[in-house]
XYZ file of C-alpha atoms in Angstrom:
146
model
C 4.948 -3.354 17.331
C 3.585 -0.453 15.506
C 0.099 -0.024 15.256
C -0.144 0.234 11.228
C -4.253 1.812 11.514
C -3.089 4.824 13.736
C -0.147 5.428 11.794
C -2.150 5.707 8.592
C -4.654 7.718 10.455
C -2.443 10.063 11.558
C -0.775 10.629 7.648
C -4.968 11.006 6.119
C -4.824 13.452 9.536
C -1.872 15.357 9.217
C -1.797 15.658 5.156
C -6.111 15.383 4.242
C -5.237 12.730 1.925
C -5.300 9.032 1.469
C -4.053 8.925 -2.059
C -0.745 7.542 -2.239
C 0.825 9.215 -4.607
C -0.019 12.911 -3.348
C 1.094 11.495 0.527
C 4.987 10.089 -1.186
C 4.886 13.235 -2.408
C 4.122 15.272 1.333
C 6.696 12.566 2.861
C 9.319 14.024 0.195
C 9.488 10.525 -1.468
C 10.352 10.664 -4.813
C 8.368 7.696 -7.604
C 9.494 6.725 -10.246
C 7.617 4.847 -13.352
C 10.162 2.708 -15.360
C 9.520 -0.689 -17.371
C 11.122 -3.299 -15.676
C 12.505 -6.046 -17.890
C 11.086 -8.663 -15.493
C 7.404 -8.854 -15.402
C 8.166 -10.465 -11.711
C 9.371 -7.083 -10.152
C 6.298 -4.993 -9.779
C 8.190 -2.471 -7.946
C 10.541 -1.852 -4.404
C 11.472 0.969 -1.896
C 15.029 2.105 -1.570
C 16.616 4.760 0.670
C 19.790 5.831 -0.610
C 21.986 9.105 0.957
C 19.631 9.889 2.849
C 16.332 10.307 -0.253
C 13.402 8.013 -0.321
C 12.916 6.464 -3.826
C 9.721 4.443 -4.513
C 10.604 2.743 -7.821
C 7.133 1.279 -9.966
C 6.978 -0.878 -12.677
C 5.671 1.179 -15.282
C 4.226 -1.935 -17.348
C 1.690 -2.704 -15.266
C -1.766 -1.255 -15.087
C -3.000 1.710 -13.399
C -4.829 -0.339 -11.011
C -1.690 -2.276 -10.070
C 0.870 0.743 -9.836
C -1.485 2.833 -6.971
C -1.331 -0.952 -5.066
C 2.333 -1.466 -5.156
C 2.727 2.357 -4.875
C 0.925 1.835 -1.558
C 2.519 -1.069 -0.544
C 5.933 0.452 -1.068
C 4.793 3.738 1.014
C 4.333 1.151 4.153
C 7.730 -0.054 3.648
C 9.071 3.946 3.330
C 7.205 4.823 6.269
C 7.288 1.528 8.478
C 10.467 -0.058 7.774
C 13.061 3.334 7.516
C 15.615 1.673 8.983
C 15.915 -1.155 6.076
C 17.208 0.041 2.620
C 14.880 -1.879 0.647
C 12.263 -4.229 -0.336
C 11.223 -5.932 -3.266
C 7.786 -6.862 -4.853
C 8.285 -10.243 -6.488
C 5.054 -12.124 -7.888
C 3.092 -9.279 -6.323
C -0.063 -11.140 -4.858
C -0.407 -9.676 -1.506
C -0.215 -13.186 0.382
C 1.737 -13.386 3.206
C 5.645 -13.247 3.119
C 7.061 -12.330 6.440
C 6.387 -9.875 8.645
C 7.915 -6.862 6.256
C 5.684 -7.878 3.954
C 2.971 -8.822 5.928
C 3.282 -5.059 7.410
C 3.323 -3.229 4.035
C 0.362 -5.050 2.929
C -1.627 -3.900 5.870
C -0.359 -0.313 5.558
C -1.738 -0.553 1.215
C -5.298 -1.557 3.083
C -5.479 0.680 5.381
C -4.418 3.871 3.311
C -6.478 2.300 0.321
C -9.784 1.149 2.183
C -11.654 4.187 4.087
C -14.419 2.303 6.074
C -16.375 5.323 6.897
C -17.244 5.459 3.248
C -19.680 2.663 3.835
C -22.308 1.801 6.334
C -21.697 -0.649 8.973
C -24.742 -2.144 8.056
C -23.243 -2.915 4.476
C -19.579 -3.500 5.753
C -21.292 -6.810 8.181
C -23.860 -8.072 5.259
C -21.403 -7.918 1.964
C -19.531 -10.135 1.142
C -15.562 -9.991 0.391
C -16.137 -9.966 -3.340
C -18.834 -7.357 -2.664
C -16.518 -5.327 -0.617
C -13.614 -5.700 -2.846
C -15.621 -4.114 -5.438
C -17.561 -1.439 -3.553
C -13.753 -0.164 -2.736
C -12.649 -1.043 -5.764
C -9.176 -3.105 -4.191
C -8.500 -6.869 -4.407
C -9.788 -8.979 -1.950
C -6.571 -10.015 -0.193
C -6.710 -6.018 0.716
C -10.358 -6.298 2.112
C -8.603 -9.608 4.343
C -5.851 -7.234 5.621
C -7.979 -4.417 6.371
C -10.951 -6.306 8.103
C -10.039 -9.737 9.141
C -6.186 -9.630 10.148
């Protein structure tokens, strides 16, 4: 089983950046932004002759696009053997252990805890947290409590 919080350490290591965009980009992943005629398909991974391809439904908001974007980077980076997932009904509950995986890579790469106290990180609450980091709460589950 791969341990999903040293491989994300080791990417922020190796590249100085836990932005997900900027690491696709070091990992020679190309995104693309498109409107998706289905508002159920927030976005999927696909590795095709031999190219990454992170594929974003450009209709969503910002805030949505940098989560899928980061869930899709766990699938690029965890699951290269598999050609590719799909984000249906994107609500970062548990769907299998692909799933399951990606999410936790989105929270770790998302959610630096040294940019809080511990102090603060044992007293707030999930809502507080998911606010202070500025990620849903499902993310602050994944990071902290799974």
């Amino acid at each position: 089983m791969i341990n999903i919080r040293v491989r994300v350490n080791h990417l922020v290591k190796k590249y100085g950046t836990r932005d997900p965009e900027k690491l696709a980009k070091e990992l020679n992943i190309i995104i693309k932004k498109v409107p998706f005629k289905s508002q159920k398909t927030k976005g999927f991974f696909k590795k095709q002759f031999g190219k990454k391809f992170i594929v974003i439904n450009s209709n969503l908001s910002e805030f949505l696009q940098k989560i899928v974007l980061a869930h899709e980077l766990g699938h690029a980076t965890l699951h290269i053997s598999k050609s590719s997932y799909y984000i249906h009904e994107f609500t970062l509950f548990p769907r299998g252990k692909y799933e399951n995986a990606a999410n936790k890579f989105a929270a770790e790469i998302l959610i630096n805890e040294n940019d809080i106290d511990m102090y603060s990180l044992r007293t707030m609450s999930i809502n507080e947290l998911s606010c202070y980091f500025g990620v849903p709460e499902r993310l602050i589950m994944y990071k902290f409590f799974e």
